[in-house]
């Protein structure tokens, strides 16, 4: 049975975009309300060691949840259907959001974000998979870019919600309420026709995560699909997140707020994610669009470390430009989804972005522990060398990644 094809602005696309909007709202909320929320549970903000220990624990637990949830929801998406993930994941992180609004200790906070992380892991991959399978191949790049572009404005919304309410507990509860509202919208969304066809086939293994590792060619595609996304979290996790520290090293006294820098970066990412779909459509190529954004990212990195970055205004501007240049999140996940058969597609699209997110602790380990603490390099030196290594790995992976723009998605993966 051939899947019915939908338009770019059809209900499944809009609902997937709103789902990712709520997802990003929740995912980035802790970085925005970090200090007031830690103070609210008794952490002494004057004790930097205590603040770093508490915030690192909470972030790490959320990250572990994302990694576990990526495999869990990806498997469910290929075994039970894309809609099962879209309903289940948002229900789980909506409950976790409400629970976060009542935490009283660091441990409770970490556990609440762990559960939220598991739920958050399923949203984007399942949405991208569903949209990719419902749209005709000449439009799916634009459709998935629209999903990611609209969704990424969730970070901007989270920033302004906190600024307007000045109540971090209420911000989490609002996120939970947004999730419940989204569940009601999802009732009218249809399942992918390709998945319905897959259910009728016998002898096909669905959602087997280990199939990525039992075939050399498939493992290579999976690894490359992860590596091409690394620059995003180098930019957000290190440069933007530590923008106040980099500002101090570059030009001295500053009043940079990391939450505000993240907001500007995500405005840029959202715009970039929408435009890259149009660029891909213009070139009829995923890889040419991706390469153009890589080149722009490298130019912005030079700008970041240059003498032109000499004021708070220039730092915020560059954070926005860096965000725009890494606005290839949608295309990179779409390419991951397009490379694998229907019986592994949701698993690929769900685990790949969460593997990239999970690489952030390793990037931080290289940046902080190896270069700064072990070798004694300065913040700027460590940042530059880390960036050079990340971009080198990414460009090599990009070179060996296959073009997927014209690929027909109605196929399945054999067990070996």
Short mmCIF file of C-alpha atoms in Angstrom, two decimals:
data_model
loop_
_atom_site.label_atom_id
_atom_site.label_comp_id
_atom_site.label_asym_id
_atom_site.label_seq_id
_atom_site.Cartn_x
_atom_site.Cartn_y
_atom_site.Cartn_z
CA UNK A 1 0.00 0.00 0.00
CA UNK A 2 1.43 3.38 -0.98
CA UNK A 3 1.42 6.02 1.71
CA UNK A 4 -0.91 8.96 1.24
CA UNK A 5 1.11 12.15 0.68
CA UNK A 6 0.42 15.37 2.53
CA UNK A 7 1.29 19.04 2.00
CA UNK A 8 3.94 21.04 3.82
CA UNK A 9 1.36 22.86 5.95
CA UNK A 10 -0.81 19.81 6.65
CA UNK A 11 -1.93 18.92 10.17
CA UNK A 12 0.73 16.24 10.82
CA UNK A 13 3.51 18.74 9.99
CA UNK A 14 2.02 21.50 12.16
CA UNK A 15 1.41 19.16 15.10
CA UNK A 16 4.94 17.71 14.82
CA UNK A 17 6.31 21.28 14.83
CA UNK A 18 4.28 22.22 17.91
CA UNK A 19 5.43 19.01 19.59
CA UNK A 20 9.06 19.93 19.04
CA UNK A 21 8.28 23.47 20.25
CA UNK A 22 7.13 22.07 23.59
CA UNK A 23 10.07 19.63 23.59
CA UNK A 24 12.66 22.41 23.18
CA UNK A 25 10.86 24.59 25.74
CA UNK A 26 11.36 21.83 28.30
CA UNK A 27 14.83 20.79 27.17
CA UNK A 28 16.32 24.28 27.47
CA UNK A 29 14.29 25.53 30.43
CA UNK A 30 16.80 24.38 33.05
CA UNK A 31 19.64 26.34 31.41
CA UNK A 32 17.43 29.44 31.53
CA UNK A 33 16.18 29.08 35.12
CA UNK A 34 19.27 27.34 36.48
CA UNK A 35 20.38 29.81 39.15
CA UNK A 36 16.98 30.85 40.54
CA UNK A 37 15.80 27.23 40.59
CA UNK A 38 18.95 26.08 42.40
CA UNK A 39 18.55 28.89 44.90
CA UNK A 40 14.92 27.82 45.32
CA UNK A 41 15.97 24.36 46.51
CA UNK A 42 18.60 25.60 48.92
CA UNK A 43 21.80 25.73 46.85
CA UNK A 44 24.04 28.63 47.90
CA UNK A 45 24.73 30.65 44.75
CA UNK A 46 27.74 32.27 46.43
CA UNK A 47 29.40 28.83 46.55
CA UNK A 48 30.48 28.27 42.94
CA UNK A 49 31.65 24.71 43.66
CA UNK A 50 28.21 23.80 45.03
CA UNK A 51 26.43 25.47 42.09
CA UNK A 52 28.58 23.70 39.48
CA UNK A 53 28.19 20.33 41.23
CA UNK A 54 24.40 20.65 41.48
CA UNK A 55 23.84 21.95 37.95
CA UNK A 56 26.19 19.35 36.44
CA UNK A 57 24.39 16.54 38.26
CA UNK A 58 20.98 17.70 37.03
CA UNK A 59 22.14 18.18 33.43
CA UNK A 60 23.95 14.84 33.38
CA UNK A 61 20.87 13.00 34.67
CA UNK A 62 18.75 14.66 31.99
CA UNK A 63 21.35 13.63 29.39
CA UNK A 64 21.35 10.01 30.59
CA UNK A 65 17.56 10.07 30.30
CA UNK A 66 17.85 11.31 26.71
CA UNK A 67 20.25 8.51 25.78
CA UNK A 68 18.07 5.81 27.34
CA UNK A 69 14.90 7.34 25.93
CA UNK A 70 16.38 7.56 22.44
CA UNK A 71 16.78 3.80 22.23
CA UNK A 72 13.49 3.12 24.04
CA UNK A 73 11.27 5.38 21.91
CA UNK A 74 13.06 4.56 18.67
CA UNK A 75 12.38 0.87 19.22
CA UNK A 76 8.74 1.54 20.12
CA UNK A 77 8.35 3.77 17.06
CA UNK A 78 9.41 0.98 14.70
CA UNK A 79 7.55 -1.78 16.55
CA UNK A 80 4.29 -0.06 17.54
CA UNK A 81 4.12 3.00 15.28
CA UNK A 82 5.24 6.63 15.09
CA UNK A 83 2.10 7.90 16.84
CA UNK A 84 2.70 5.64 19.84
CA UNK A 85 5.93 7.54 20.47
CA UNK A 86 4.37 10.95 19.90
CA UNK A 87 1.65 10.21 22.45
CA UNK A 88 3.79 8.35 24.97
CA UNK A 89 6.80 10.65 25.02
CA UNK A 90 4.89 13.87 25.52
CA UNK A 91 2.68 12.30 28.19
CA UNK A 92 5.80 11.25 30.11
CA UNK A 93 7.64 14.56 29.98
CA UNK A 94 4.44 16.52 30.72
CA UNK A 95 4.09 14.58 33.98
CA UNK A 96 7.81 15.11 34.68
CA UNK A 97 7.38 18.85 34.09
CA UNK A 98 4.62 19.09 36.68
CA UNK A 99 6.75 17.04 39.10
CA UNK A 100 9.72 19.37 38.57
CA UNK A 101 7.57 22.26 39.75
CA UNK A 102 7.41 20.65 43.21
CA UNK A 103 11.02 19.48 43.77
CA UNK A 104 12.71 20.46 47.03
CA UNK A 105 16.21 18.92 46.75
CA UNK A 106 18.94 18.50 44.12
CA UNK A 107 18.32 14.74 44.05
CA UNK A 108 14.59 15.22 43.42
CA UNK A 109 15.40 17.79 40.72
CA UNK A 110 17.83 15.35 39.05
CA UNK A 111 15.32 12.48 39.12
CA UNK A 112 12.57 14.67 37.68
CA UNK A 113 14.84 15.78 34.82
CA UNK A 114 15.93 12.16 34.25
CA UNK A 115 12.30 11.14 33.68
CA UNK A 116 11.78 14.25 31.55
CA UNK A 117 14.88 13.34 29.52
CA UNK A 118 13.47 9.90 28.74
CA UNK A 119 10.26 11.53 27.51
CA UNK A 120 12.01 14.30 25.58
CA UNK A 121 14.13 11.82 23.65
CA UNK A 122 11.23 10.57 21.53
CA UNK A 123 9.60 13.74 20.30
CA UNK A 124 11.78 15.00 17.44
CA UNK A 125 12.83 11.65 15.97
CA UNK A 126 9.27 10.33 15.77
CA UNK A 127 8.00 13.63 14.37
CA UNK A 128 10.72 13.79 11.70
CA UNK A 129 10.11 10.13 10.79
CA UNK A 130 6.35 10.63 10.45
CA UNK A 131 6.69 13.82 8.40
CA UNK A 132 9.37 12.25 6.16
CA UNK A 133 7.08 9.33 5.38
CA UNK A 134 3.91 11.39 4.87
CA UNK A 135 5.39 14.05 2.55
CA UNK A 136 6.49 13.42 -1.06
CA UNK A 137 10.28 13.17 -1.35
CA UNK A 138 10.65 16.51 -3.15
CA UNK A 139 9.00 18.30 -0.20
CA UNK A 140 10.11 16.34 2.86
CA UNK A 141 13.30 18.41 3.41
CA UNK A 142 11.23 21.60 3.57
CA UNK A 143 8.65 19.92 5.81
CA UNK A 144 11.17 18.61 8.33
CA UNK A 145 12.97 21.97 8.35
CA UNK A 146 9.66 23.66 9.13
CA UNK A 147 9.14 21.24 12.04
CA UNK A 148 12.56 21.98 13.49
CA UNK A 149 12.45 25.71 12.75
CA UNK A 150 9.13 26.29 14.49
CA UNK A 151 10.07 23.92 17.28
CA UNK A 152 13.34 25.65 18.12
CA UNK A 153 11.48 28.85 18.95
CA UNK A 154 10.42 26.94 22.07
CA UNK A 155 13.71 28.05 23.65
CA UNK A 156 12.87 31.69 22.94
CA UNK A 157 9.38 31.19 24.37
CA UNK A 158 10.86 29.63 27.53
CA UNK A 159 13.14 32.64 28.03
CA UNK A 160 10.29 35.15 27.80
CA UNK A 161 7.93 33.04 29.92
CA UNK A 162 10.48 33.15 32.73
CA UNK A 163 11.12 36.86 32.26
CA UNK A 164 7.37 37.57 32.45
CA UNK A 165 6.55 35.26 35.36
CA UNK A 166 9.85 35.33 37.26
CA UNK A 167 8.72 32.00 38.77
CA UNK A 168 10.73 28.94 37.73
CA UNK A 169 8.25 26.48 39.24
CA UNK A 170 5.40 28.03 37.27
CA UNK A 171 7.52 27.81 34.09
CA UNK A 172 7.79 24.04 34.47
CA UNK A 173 4.06 23.72 35.16
CA UNK A 174 3.29 25.79 32.05
CA UNK A 175 5.42 23.32 30.08
CA UNK A 176 3.35 20.47 31.47
CA UNK A 177 0.14 22.26 30.50
CA UNK A 178 1.45 22.84 26.96
CA UNK A 179 2.11 19.12 26.68
CA UNK A 180 -1.42 18.18 27.73
CA UNK A 181 -2.84 20.58 25.15
CA UNK A 182 -0.63 19.01 22.49
CA UNK A 183 -1.92 15.54 23.33
CA UNK A 184 -5.41 16.70 22.44
CA UNK A 185 -4.21 18.01 19.05
CA UNK A 186 -2.53 14.69 18.26
CA UNK A 187 -5.79 12.73 18.39
CA UNK A 188 -6.58 13.66 14.78
CA UNK A 189 -3.10 12.88 13.35
CA UNK A 190 -2.88 9.76 11.16
CA UNK A 191 -0.23 7.06 11.21
CA UNK A 192 2.32 6.70 8.42
CA UNK A 193 1.12 4.59 5.47
CA UNK A 194 4.62 3.11 5.14
CA UNK A 195 4.39 1.81 8.70
CA UNK A 196 0.97 0.30 8.00
CA UNK A 197 2.49 -1.50 5.01
CA UNK A 198 5.37 -2.71 7.17
CA UNK A 199 2.96 -4.27 9.69
CA UNK A 200 1.55 -6.48 6.95
CA UNK A 201 4.97 -7.98 6.18
CA UNK A 202 6.13 -11.06 8.04
CA UNK A 203 9.70 -12.01 8.93
CA UNK A 204 10.88 -8.37 9.18
CA UNK A 205 12.70 -7.34 12.36
CA UNK A 206 11.40 -3.96 13.51
CA UNK A 207 13.13 -1.56 15.88
CA UNK A 208 16.14 -3.79 16.59
CA UNK A 209 18.74 -1.28 17.80
CA UNK A 210 21.54 -3.86 17.49
CA UNK A 211 21.00 -4.08 13.73
CA UNK A 212 23.02 -0.86 13.47
CA UNK A 213 26.05 -2.83 14.64
CA UNK A 214 25.72 -6.25 12.95
CA UNK A 215 26.39 -4.97 9.44
CA UNK A 216 29.53 -3.01 8.52
CA UNK A 217 27.86 -0.79 5.91
CA UNK A 218 24.90 0.00 8.16
CA UNK A 219 27.16 0.76 11.14
CA UNK A 220 29.23 3.14 8.99
CA UNK A 221 26.10 5.02 7.88
CA UNK A 222 24.88 5.24 11.49
CA UNK A 223 28.22 6.53 12.82
CA UNK A 224 28.57 9.12 10.04
CA UNK A 225 24.99 10.29 10.65
CA UNK A 226 25.94 11.06 14.26
CA UNK A 227 29.29 12.74 13.55
CA UNK A 228 27.91 15.27 11.04
CA UNK A 229 25.82 16.83 13.84
CA UNK A 230 28.65 17.50 16.34
CA UNK A 231 29.21 21.25 15.64
CA UNK A 232 25.76 22.16 16.99
CA UNK A 233 26.52 21.06 20.53
CA UNK A 234 30.07 22.42 20.46
CA UNK A 235 28.57 25.83 19.67
CA UNK A 236 25.65 25.65 22.13
CA UNK A 237 27.18 23.55 24.89
CA UNK A 238 30.52 25.37 25.08
CA UNK A 239 30.64 28.72 23.28
CA UNK A 240 27.12 29.99 23.97
CA UNK A 241 26.67 28.33 27.37
CA UNK A 242 30.00 29.79 28.55
CA UNK A 243 29.67 33.05 26.62
CA UNK A 244 30.15 35.14 29.78
CA UNK A 245 33.44 33.37 30.51
CA UNK A 246 34.63 33.77 26.92
CA UNK A 247 33.62 37.44 27.05
CA UNK A 248 35.80 37.88 30.13
CA UNK A 249 38.75 36.24 28.39
CA UNK A 250 38.26 38.19 25.15
CA UNK A 251 37.52 41.70 26.37
CA UNK A 252 37.29 41.70 30.17
CA UNK A 253 34.40 43.07 32.22
CA UNK A 254 30.99 42.13 30.85
CA UNK A 255 27.34 41.64 31.75
CA UNK A 256 26.59 38.68 29.49
CA UNK A 257 23.66 36.50 30.62
CA UNK A 258 24.01 32.92 29.40
CA UNK A 259 20.21 32.53 29.23
CA UNK A 260 19.96 35.56 26.97
CA UNK A 261 22.84 34.33 24.81
CA UNK A 262 21.06 30.98 24.43
CA UNK A 263 17.87 32.79 23.46
CA UNK A 264 19.67 34.73 20.68
CA UNK A 265 21.41 31.55 19.50
CA UNK A 266 18.15 29.65 19.27
CA UNK A 267 16.49 32.44 17.32
CA UNK A 268 19.34 32.01 14.84
CA UNK A 269 19.09 28.21 14.85
CA UNK A 270 15.33 28.34 14.25
CA UNK A 271 15.69 30.71 11.29
CA UNK A 272 18.58 28.66 9.90
CA UNK A 273 16.63 25.42 10.21
CA UNK A 274 13.76 26.85 8.20
CA UNK A 275 16.01 28.31 5.51
CA UNK A 276 18.22 25.23 5.09
CA UNK A 277 15.20 23.30 3.84
CA UNK A 278 14.77 25.88 1.08
CA UNK A 279 18.51 25.78 0.32
CA UNK A 280 18.33 21.99 0.07
CA UNK A 281 15.33 22.34 -2.22
CA UNK A 282 17.19 24.85 -4.42
CA UNK A 283 20.28 22.64 -4.82
CA UNK A 284 18.22 19.40 -4.91
CA UNK A 285 20.84 18.16 -2.46
CA UNK A 286 21.07 17.64 1.29
CA UNK A 287 24.87 17.66 1.23
CA UNK A 288 25.29 20.95 -0.63
CA UNK A 289 22.94 22.65 1.83
CA UNK A 290 24.81 21.14 4.77
CA UNK A 291 28.20 22.16 3.38
CA UNK A 292 27.08 25.76 2.91
CA UNK A 293 26.13 25.95 6.58
CA UNK A 294 29.39 24.28 7.67
CA UNK A 295 31.35 26.96 5.80
CA UNK A 296 29.25 29.70 7.41
CA UNK A 297 29.79 28.10 10.83
CA UNK A 298 33.56 28.13 10.37
CA UNK A 299 33.46 31.80 9.37
CA UNK A 300 31.41 32.62 12.49
CA UNK A 301 33.87 30.69 14.68
CA UNK A 302 36.71 32.84 13.36
CA UNK A 303 34.57 35.91 14.10
CA UNK A 304 33.88 34.62 17.65
CA UNK A 305 37.57 34.34 18.55
CA UNK A 306 38.63 37.52 16.73
CA UNK A 307 39.28 41.02 18.05
CA UNK A 308 35.91 42.09 16.59
CA UNK A 309 34.24 40.26 19.47
CA UNK A 310 34.94 43.08 21.91
CA UNK A 311 31.65 44.03 23.59
CA UNK A 312 28.47 42.53 25.00
CA UNK A 313 26.56 43.65 21.90
CA UNK A 314 29.02 41.91 19.56
CA UNK A 315 28.97 38.76 21.72
CA UNK A 316 25.17 38.52 21.57
CA UNK A 317 25.26 39.19 17.81
CA UNK A 318 27.87 36.49 17.22
CA UNK A 319 25.93 34.01 19.37
CA UNK A 320 22.94 34.65 17.11
CA UNK A 321 25.07 34.20 13.98
CA UNK A 322 26.63 31.02 15.35
CA UNK A 323 23.14 29.74 16.06
CA UNK A 324 22.05 30.49 12.50
CA UNK A 325 25.14 28.75 11.08
CA UNK A 326 24.35 25.59 13.07
CA UNK A 327 20.73 25.63 11.91
CA UNK A 328 21.19 22.31 10.16
CA UNK A 329 19.63 20.19 12.93
CA UNK A 330 16.59 19.32 10.79
CA UNK A 331 18.56 18.37 7.68
CA UNK A 332 21.05 16.27 9.63
CA UNK A 333 18.24 14.29 11.33
CA UNK A 334 16.31 14.03 8.05
CA UNK A 335 19.41 12.57 6.40
CA UNK A 336 19.66 10.05 9.24
CA UNK A 337 16.03 9.04 8.76
CA UNK A 338 16.39 8.81 4.98
CA UNK A 339 19.36 6.44 5.12
CA UNK A 340 17.56 3.59 6.88
CA UNK A 341 14.60 1.37 6.04
CA UNK A 342 11.09 1.71 7.44
CA UNK A 343 11.72 -0.99 10.08
CA UNK A 344 14.68 0.99 11.55
CA UNK A 345 13.81 4.55 10.56
CA UNK A 346 12.25 5.72 13.82
CA UNK A 347 15.06 4.08 15.80
CA UNK A 348 17.63 5.92 13.66
CA UNK A 349 15.89 9.30 13.71
CA UNK A 350 15.34 9.09 17.47
CA UNK A 351 18.72 7.78 18.59
CA UNK A 352 20.95 9.83 16.25
CA UNK A 353 20.14 13.30 17.69
CA UNK A 354 20.32 11.92 21.22
CA UNK A 355 23.72 10.37 20.52
CA UNK A 356 24.87 13.82 19.38
CA UNK A 357 23.48 15.37 22.58
CA UNK A 358 25.20 12.59 24.51
CA UNK A 359 28.52 13.56 22.89
CA UNK A 360 28.48 16.89 24.75
CA UNK A 361 29.99 15.43 27.97
CA UNK A 362 32.82 13.99 25.85
CA UNK A 363 33.36 17.35 24.15
CA UNK A 364 33.36 19.01 27.59
CA UNK A 365 35.83 16.42 28.83
CA UNK A 366 38.20 17.28 25.98
CA UNK A 367 37.68 21.01 26.40
CA UNK A 368 37.94 21.26 30.22
CA UNK A 369 39.83 18.24 31.52
CA UNK A 370 42.33 17.56 28.74
CA UNK A 371 43.16 20.97 27.37
CA UNK A 372 42.64 23.24 30.37
CA UNK A 373 43.30 21.12 33.46
CA UNK A 374 45.82 18.59 32.11
CA UNK A 375 47.70 20.71 29.59
CA UNK A 376 47.10 24.07 31.26
CA UNK A 377 45.86 25.86 28.15
CA UNK A 378 43.83 29.04 28.37
CA UNK A 379 40.06 29.16 27.81
CA UNK A 380 40.55 30.65 24.33
CA UNK A 381 43.24 28.15 23.30
CA UNK A 382 41.17 25.22 24.53
CA UNK A 383 38.08 26.50 22.72
CA UNK A 384 39.91 26.95 19.41
CA UNK A 385 41.62 23.55 19.46
CA UNK A 386 38.39 21.80 20.48
CA UNK A 387 36.59 23.57 17.64
CA UNK A 388 39.25 22.58 15.10
CA UNK A 389 39.04 18.93 16.15
CA UNK A 390 35.22 18.91 16.03
CA UNK A 391 35.09 20.53 12.58
CA UNK A 392 37.76 18.18 11.21
CA UNK A 393 35.84 15.10 12.38
CA UNK A 394 32.59 16.53 11.03
CA UNK A 395 33.98 17.38 7.59
CA UNK A 396 35.53 13.92 7.20
CA UNK A 397 32.20 12.34 8.18
CA UNK A 398 30.38 14.67 5.77
CA UNK A 399 32.65 13.62 2.89
CA UNK A 400 31.75 9.94 3.33
CA UNK A 401 28.02 10.53 3.97
CA UNK A 402 25.72 9.61 1.09
CA UNK A 403 23.33 12.03 -0.62
CA UNK A 404 19.70 11.26 0.27
CA UNK A 405 17.64 14.00 -1.40
CA UNK A 406 16.11 11.78 -4.09
CA UNK A 407 16.00 8.58 -2.04
CA UNK A 408 12.79 6.54 -2.00
CA UNK A 409 11.98 5.70 1.64
CA UNK A 410 9.70 2.73 1.00
CA UNK A 411 12.24 -0.03 1.78
CA UNK A 412 13.25 -2.21 4.74
CA UNK A 413 16.55 -3.24 6.32
CA UNK A 414 17.52 -6.92 6.25
CA UNK A 415 18.79 -8.44 9.48
CA UNK A 416 22.35 -8.91 8.22
#
